Short mmCIF file of C-alpha atoms in Angstrom, two decimals:
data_model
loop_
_atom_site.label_atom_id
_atom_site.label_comp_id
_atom_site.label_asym_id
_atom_site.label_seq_id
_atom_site.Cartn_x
_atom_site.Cartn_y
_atom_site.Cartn_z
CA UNK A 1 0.00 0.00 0.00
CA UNK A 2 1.67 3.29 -0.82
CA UNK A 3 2.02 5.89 1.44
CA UNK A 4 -0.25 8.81 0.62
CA UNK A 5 1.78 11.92 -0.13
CA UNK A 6 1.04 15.17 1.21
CA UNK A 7 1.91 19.12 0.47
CA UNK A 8 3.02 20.85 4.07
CA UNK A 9 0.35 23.53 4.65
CA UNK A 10 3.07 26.14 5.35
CA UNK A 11 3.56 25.70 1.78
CA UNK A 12 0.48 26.45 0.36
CA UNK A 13 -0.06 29.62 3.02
CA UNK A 14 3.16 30.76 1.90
CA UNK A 15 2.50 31.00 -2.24
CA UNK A 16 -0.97 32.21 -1.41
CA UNK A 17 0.46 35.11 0.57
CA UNK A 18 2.85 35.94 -1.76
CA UNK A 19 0.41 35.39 -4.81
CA UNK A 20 -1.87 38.41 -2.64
CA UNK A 21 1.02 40.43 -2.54
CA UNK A 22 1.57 40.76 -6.16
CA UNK A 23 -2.28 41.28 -6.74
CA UNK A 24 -1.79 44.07 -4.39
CA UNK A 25 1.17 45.32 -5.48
CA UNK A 26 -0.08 48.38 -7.25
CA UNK A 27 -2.56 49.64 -4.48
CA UNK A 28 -0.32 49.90 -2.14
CA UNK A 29 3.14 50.60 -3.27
CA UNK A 30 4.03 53.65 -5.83
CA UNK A 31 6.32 53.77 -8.20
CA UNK A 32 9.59 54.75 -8.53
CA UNK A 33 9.24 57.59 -9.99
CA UNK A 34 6.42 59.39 -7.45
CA UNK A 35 8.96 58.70 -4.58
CA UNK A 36 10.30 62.11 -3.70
CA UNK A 37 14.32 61.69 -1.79
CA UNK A 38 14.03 63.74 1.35
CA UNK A 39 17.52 65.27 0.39
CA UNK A 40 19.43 67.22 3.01
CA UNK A 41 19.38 70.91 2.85
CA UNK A 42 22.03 72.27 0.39
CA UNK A 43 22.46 75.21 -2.54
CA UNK A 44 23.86 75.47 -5.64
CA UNK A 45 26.70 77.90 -5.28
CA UNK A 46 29.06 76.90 -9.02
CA UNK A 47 27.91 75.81 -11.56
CA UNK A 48 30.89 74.88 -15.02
CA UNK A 49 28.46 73.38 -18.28
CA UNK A 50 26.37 70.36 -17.65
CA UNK A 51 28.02 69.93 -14.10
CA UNK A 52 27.08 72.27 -10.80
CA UNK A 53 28.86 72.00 -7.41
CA UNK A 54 26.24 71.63 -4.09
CA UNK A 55 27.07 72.99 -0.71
CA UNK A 56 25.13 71.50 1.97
CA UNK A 57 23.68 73.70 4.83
CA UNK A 58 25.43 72.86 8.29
CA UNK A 59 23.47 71.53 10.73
CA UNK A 60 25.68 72.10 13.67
CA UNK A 61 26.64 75.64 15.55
CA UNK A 62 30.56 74.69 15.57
CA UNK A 63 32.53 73.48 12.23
CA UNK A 64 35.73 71.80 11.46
CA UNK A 65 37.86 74.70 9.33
CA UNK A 66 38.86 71.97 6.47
CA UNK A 67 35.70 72.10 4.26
CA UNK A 68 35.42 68.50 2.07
CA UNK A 69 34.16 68.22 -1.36
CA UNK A 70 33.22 64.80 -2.39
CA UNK A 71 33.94 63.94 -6.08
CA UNK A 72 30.85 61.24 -7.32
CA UNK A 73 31.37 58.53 -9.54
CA UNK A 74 30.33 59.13 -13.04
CA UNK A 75 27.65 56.78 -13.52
CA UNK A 76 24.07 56.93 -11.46
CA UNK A 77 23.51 60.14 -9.23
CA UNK A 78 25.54 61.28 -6.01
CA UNK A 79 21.52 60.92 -4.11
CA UNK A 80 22.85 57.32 -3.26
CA UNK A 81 25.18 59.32 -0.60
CA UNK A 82 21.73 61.13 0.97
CA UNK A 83 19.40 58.45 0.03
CA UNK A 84 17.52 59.02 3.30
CA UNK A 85 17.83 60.56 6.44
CA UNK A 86 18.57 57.89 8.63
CA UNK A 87 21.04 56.18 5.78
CA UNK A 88 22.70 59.45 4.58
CA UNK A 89 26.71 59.89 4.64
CA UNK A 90 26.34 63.93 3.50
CA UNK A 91 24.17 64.70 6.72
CA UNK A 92 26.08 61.73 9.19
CA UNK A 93 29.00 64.48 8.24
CA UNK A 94 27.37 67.74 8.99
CA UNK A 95 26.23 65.78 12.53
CA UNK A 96 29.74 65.36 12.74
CA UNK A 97 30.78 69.17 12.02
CA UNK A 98 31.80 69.03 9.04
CA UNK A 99 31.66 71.47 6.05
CA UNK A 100 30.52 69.31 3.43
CA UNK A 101 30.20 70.13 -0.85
CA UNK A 102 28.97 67.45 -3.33
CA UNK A 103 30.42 67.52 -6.86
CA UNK A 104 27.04 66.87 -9.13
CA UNK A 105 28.78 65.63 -12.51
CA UNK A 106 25.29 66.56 -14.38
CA UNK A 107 23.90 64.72 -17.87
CA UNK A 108 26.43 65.26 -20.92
CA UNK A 109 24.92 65.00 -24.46
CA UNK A 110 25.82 64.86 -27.69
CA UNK A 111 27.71 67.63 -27.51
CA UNK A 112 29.97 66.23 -24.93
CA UNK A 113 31.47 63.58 -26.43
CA UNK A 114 34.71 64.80 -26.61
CA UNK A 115 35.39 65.43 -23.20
CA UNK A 116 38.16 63.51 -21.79
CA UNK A 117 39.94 63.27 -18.33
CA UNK A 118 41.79 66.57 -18.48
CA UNK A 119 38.13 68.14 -18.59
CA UNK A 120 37.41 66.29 -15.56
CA UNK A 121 40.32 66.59 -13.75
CA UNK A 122 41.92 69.81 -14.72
CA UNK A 123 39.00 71.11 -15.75
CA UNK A 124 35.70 70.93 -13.43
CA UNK A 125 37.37 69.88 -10.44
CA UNK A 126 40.31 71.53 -10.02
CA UNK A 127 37.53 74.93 -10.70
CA UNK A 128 35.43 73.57 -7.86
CA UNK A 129 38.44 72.95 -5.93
CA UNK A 130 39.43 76.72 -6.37
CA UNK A 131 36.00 78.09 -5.46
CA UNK A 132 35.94 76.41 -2.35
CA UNK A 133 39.48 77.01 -1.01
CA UNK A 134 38.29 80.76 -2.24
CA UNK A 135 35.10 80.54 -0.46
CA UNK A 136 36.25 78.88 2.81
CA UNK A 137 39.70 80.60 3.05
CA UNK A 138 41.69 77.55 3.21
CA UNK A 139 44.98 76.89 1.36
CA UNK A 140 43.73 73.42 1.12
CA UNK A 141 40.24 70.97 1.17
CA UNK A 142 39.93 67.59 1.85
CA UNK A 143 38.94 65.71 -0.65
CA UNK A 144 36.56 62.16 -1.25
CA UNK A 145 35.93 60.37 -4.60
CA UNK A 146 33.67 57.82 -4.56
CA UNK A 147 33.72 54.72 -7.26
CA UNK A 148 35.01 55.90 -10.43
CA UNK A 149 34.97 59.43 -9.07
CA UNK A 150 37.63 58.18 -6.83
CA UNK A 151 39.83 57.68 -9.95
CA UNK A 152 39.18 61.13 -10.83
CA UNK A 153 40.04 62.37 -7.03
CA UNK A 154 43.22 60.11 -7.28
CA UNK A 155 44.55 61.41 -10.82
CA UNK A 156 43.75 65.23 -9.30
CA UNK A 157 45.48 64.50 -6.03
CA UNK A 158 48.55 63.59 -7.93
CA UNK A 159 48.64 66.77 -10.22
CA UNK A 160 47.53 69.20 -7.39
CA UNK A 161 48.82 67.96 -4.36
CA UNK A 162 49.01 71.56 -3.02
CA UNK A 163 45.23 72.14 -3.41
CA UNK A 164 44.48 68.70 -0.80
CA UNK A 165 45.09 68.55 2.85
CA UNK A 166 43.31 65.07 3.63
CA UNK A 167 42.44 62.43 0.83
CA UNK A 168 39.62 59.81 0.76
CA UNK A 169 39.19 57.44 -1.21
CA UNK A 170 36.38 55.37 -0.94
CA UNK A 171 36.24 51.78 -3.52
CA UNK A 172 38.44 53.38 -5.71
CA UNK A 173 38.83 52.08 -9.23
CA UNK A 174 42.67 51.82 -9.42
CA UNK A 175 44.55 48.70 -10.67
CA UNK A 176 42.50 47.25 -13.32
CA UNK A 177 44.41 44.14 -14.18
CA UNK A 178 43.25 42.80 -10.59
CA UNK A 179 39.78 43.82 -10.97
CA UNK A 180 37.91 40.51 -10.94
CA UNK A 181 34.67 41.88 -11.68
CA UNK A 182 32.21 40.79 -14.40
CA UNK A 183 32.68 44.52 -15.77
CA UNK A 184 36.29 44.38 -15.50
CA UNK A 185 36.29 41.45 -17.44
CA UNK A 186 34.04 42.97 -19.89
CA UNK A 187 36.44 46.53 -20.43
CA UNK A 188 39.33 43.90 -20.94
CA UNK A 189 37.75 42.67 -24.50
CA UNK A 190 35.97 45.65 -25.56
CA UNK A 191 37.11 47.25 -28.81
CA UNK A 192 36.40 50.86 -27.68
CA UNK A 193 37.57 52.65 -30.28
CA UNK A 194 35.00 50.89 -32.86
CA UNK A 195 32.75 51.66 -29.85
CA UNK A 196 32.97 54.98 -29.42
CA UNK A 197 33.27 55.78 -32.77
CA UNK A 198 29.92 54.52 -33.58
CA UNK A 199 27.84 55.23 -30.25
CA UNK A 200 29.31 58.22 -29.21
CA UNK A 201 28.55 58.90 -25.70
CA UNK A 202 28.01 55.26 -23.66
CA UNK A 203 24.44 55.57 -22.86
CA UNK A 204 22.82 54.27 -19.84
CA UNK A 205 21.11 51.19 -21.78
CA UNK A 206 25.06 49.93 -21.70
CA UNK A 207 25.35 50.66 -18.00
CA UNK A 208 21.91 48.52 -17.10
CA UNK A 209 23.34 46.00 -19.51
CA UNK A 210 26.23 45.86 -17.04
CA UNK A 211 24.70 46.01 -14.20
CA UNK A 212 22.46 42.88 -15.06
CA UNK A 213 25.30 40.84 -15.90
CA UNK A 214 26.79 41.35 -12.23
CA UNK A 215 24.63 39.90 -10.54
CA UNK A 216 22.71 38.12 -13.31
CA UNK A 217 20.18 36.11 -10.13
CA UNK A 218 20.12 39.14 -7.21
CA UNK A 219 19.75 42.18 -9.71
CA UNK A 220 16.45 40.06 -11.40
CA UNK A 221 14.56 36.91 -10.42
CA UNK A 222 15.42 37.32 -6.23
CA UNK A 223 15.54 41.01 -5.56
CA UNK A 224 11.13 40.96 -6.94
CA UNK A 225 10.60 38.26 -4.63
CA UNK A 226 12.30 39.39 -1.81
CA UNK A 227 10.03 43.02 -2.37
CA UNK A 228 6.95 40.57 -3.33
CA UNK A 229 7.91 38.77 0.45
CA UNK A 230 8.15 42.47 2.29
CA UNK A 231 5.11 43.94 0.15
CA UNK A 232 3.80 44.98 3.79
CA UNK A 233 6.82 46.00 5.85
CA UNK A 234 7.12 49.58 4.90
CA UNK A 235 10.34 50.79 5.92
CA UNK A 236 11.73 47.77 3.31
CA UNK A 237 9.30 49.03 0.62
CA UNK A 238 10.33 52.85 1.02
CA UNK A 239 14.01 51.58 1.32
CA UNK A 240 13.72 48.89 -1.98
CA UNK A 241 12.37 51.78 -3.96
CA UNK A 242 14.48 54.87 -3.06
CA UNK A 243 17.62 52.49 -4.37
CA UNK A 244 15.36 51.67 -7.62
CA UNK A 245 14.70 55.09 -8.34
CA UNK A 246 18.44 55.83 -8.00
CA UNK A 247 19.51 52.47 -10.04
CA UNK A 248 17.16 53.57 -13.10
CA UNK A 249 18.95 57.52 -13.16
CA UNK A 250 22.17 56.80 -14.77
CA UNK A 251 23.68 59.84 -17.26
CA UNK A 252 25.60 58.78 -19.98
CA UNK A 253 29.11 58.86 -20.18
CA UNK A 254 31.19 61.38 -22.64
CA UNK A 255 32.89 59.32 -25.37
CA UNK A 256 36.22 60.09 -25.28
CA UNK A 257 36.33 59.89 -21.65
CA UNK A 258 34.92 56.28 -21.41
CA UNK A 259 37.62 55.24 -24.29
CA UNK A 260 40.44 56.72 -21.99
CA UNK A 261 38.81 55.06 -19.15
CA UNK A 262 38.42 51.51 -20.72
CA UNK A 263 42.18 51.89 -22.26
CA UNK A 264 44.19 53.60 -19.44
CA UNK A 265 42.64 52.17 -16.40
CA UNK A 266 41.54 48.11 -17.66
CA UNK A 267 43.18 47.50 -20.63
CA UNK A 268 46.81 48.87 -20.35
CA UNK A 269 46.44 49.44 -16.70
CA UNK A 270 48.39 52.29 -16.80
CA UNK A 271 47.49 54.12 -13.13
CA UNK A 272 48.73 52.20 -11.26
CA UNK A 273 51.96 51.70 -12.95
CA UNK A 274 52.58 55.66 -12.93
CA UNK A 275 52.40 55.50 -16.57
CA UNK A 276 49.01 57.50 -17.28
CA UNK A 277 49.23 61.44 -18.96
CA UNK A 278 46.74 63.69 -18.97
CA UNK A 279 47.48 66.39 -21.22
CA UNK A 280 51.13 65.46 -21.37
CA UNK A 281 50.81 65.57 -16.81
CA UNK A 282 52.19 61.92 -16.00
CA UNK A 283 49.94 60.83 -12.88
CA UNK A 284 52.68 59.85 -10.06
CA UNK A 285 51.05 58.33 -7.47
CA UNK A 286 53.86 58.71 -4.88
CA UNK A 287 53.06 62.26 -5.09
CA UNK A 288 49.96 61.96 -2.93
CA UNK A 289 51.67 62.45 0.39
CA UNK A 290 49.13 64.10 2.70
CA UNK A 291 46.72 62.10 4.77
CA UNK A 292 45.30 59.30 3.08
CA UNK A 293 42.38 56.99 4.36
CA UNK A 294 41.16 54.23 2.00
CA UNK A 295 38.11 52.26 2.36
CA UNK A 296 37.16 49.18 0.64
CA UNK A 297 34.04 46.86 0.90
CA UNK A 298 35.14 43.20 1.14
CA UNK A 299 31.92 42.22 -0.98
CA UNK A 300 32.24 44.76 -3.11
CA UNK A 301 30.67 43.13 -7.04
CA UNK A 302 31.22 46.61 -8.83
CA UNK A 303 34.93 47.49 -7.84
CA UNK A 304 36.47 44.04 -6.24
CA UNK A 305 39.28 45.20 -3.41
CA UNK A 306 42.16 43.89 -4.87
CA UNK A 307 41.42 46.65 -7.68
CA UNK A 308 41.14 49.45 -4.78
CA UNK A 309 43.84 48.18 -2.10
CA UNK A 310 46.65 48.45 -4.15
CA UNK A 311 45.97 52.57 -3.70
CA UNK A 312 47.38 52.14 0.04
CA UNK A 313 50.44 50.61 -1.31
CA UNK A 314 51.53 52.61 -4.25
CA UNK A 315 51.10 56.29 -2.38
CA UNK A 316 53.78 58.52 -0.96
CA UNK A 317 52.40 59.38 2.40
CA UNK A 318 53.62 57.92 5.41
CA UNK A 319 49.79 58.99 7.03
CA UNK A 320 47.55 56.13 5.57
CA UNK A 321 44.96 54.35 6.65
CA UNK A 322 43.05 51.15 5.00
CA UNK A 323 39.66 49.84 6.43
CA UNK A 324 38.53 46.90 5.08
CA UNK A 325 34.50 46.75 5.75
CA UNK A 326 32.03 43.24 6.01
CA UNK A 327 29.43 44.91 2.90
CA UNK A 328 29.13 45.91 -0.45
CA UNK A 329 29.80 48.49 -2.96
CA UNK A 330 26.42 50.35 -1.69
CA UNK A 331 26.25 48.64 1.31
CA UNK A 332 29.50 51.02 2.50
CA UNK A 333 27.70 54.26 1.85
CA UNK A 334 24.42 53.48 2.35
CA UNK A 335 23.41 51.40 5.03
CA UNK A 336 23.43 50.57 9.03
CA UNK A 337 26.62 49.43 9.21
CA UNK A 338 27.54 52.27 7.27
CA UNK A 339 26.19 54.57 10.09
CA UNK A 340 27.69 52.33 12.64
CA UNK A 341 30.78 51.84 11.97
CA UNK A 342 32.19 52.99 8.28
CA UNK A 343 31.13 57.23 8.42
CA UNK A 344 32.04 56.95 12.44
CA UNK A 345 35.81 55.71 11.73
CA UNK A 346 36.00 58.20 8.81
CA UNK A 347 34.74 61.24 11.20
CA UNK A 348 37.38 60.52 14.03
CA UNK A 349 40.30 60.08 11.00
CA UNK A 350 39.17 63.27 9.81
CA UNK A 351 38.75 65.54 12.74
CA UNK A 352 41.93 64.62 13.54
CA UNK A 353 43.31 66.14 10.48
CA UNK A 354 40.93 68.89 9.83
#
């Protein structure tokens, strides 16, 4: 006689809760686009073409003299770093007395396709740099670059020097040939040139491409369920789609930068090596002798840490300072931990300095 087989009820409760959930999906959760990012206080006070420098209100009575200008990466929108209140680096850094500016790289068009690095480095930031030191009447700033904006803050560091008391760099992009990511791997066989020539600026379709091929399994099929699971808890909804809204505003990227990128950076690795020009400026990494404080995320899928350690290493300055952190590329900048323990570190390191 055979056994008589049976389906656990848990089972059946569980895909008829989540099968409500998606029926109810669209009463009770709006889309990305209607959520409105309760961003910190801040003006516009520069503003150079597409791109416009922010200065964030203080929101303490006593300041630390060193203001700090925070370079962005180049792809999605520097809102990741004020995402919301409770999970925001920029105002975690005015609670800490800090004078804090945010680098907004803007949208570049067609007409942009020809800008390059020296635009970037010699160009927009080393103008924003100016202003502030202007502004603030400080010899010096301490700078952060974030991501690929970290490459930018790293290439500027080394040409300028004079201009940067205290330098962060947070996941930089660095030494290419030991980036083990899927989009490393992906720069490494690219024929830019061809590329570039027919595309012109690399549009954001190109950067969700890459994005979905991280993470091929978390970035599609579980991420929906896991939001499907939650559909009630609202501080995971609100969360879920503040970081969607972010993930779908990505600019494109100019041309002739992204060639230089893919070329200089993955391909010939030439940063890291001291053998990347700008404008005829060879990029010397032992000139960056002031205060240096890297951060890396140990799960980091974007920007692996053997790409961004090798920073700590290659520098001049006998002040450094790696932190290794338990998270992710977001995860660093954006999260509890990050409140916890990552922006607290980074406070004390700077205070000390500023």
């Amino acid at each position: 006689m055979q056994s008589e087989s049976r389906v656990d009820p848990k089972i059946i409760e569980e895909i008829l809760k989540f099968s409500k959930n998606v029926i109810n999906a669209p009463k009770l959760v709006a889309a990305p686009d209607e959520i409105v990012l309760e961003v910190t206080p801040h003006d516009t006070v520069q503003m150079m073409d597409k791109t416009r420098l922010i200065h964030y209100r203080s929101l303490t009575e006593k300041q630390h003299k060193t203001p700090l200008l925070i370079s962005y990466a180049l792809i999605n929108r520097y809102h990741i770093l004020d995402i919301q209140p409770e999970k925001s680096w920029v105002r975690n850094l005015l609670q800490q007395g800090f004078d804090i500016y945010m680098l907004d790289w803007g949208t570049p068009t067609s007409m942009d396709k020809y800008l390059d690095f020296d635009d970037y480095v010699n160009g927009y930031l080393d103008s924003y740099v100016e202003y502030i030191k202007n502004e603030s009447s400080n010899e010096k700033i301490s700078l952060q670059g974030y991501c690929t904006g970290a490459t930018i803050a790293t290439a500027y560091t080394s040409l300028h020097p004079e201009s940067v008391k205290n330098y962060i760099a947070t996941a930089p992009v660095i030494d290419g040939w030991r980036d083990t990511t899927v989009i490393s791997n992906l720069a490494k066989h690219m024929d830019v040139e061809k590329m570039v020539e027919i595309i012109g600026n690399m549009p954001p379709e190109f950067m969700y491409y890459c994005f979905s091929v991280l993470k091929p399994f978390e970035q599609g099929i579980e991420k929906y369920v896991k939001f499907f699971k939650n559909i009630d808890n609202k501080k995971f909804v609100d969360n879920f789609l503040r970081v969607e809204k972010w993930l779908g505003d990505t600019p494109p990227i100019p041309g002739e930068l992204f060639k230089q990128w893919i070329k200089d950076i993955y391909q010939d690795n030439l940063l890291i090596q001291n053998k990347m020009y700008i404008e005829g400026q060879r990029i010397d990494l032992k000139k960056i002798d002031m205060p240096v404080f890297t951060q890396v995320a140990v799960g980091d899928h974007l920007v692996s840490p053997e790409c961004s350690m090798p920073l700590h290493y290659a520098i001049g300055s006998e002040d450094k300072t790696l932190r290794m952190y338990p998270t992710g590329h977001v995860g660093m900048i954006a999260s509890s931990l990050s409140q916890k323990k990552v922006l607290p570190e980074l406070g004390q390191w700077l205070a000390e300095r500023s």
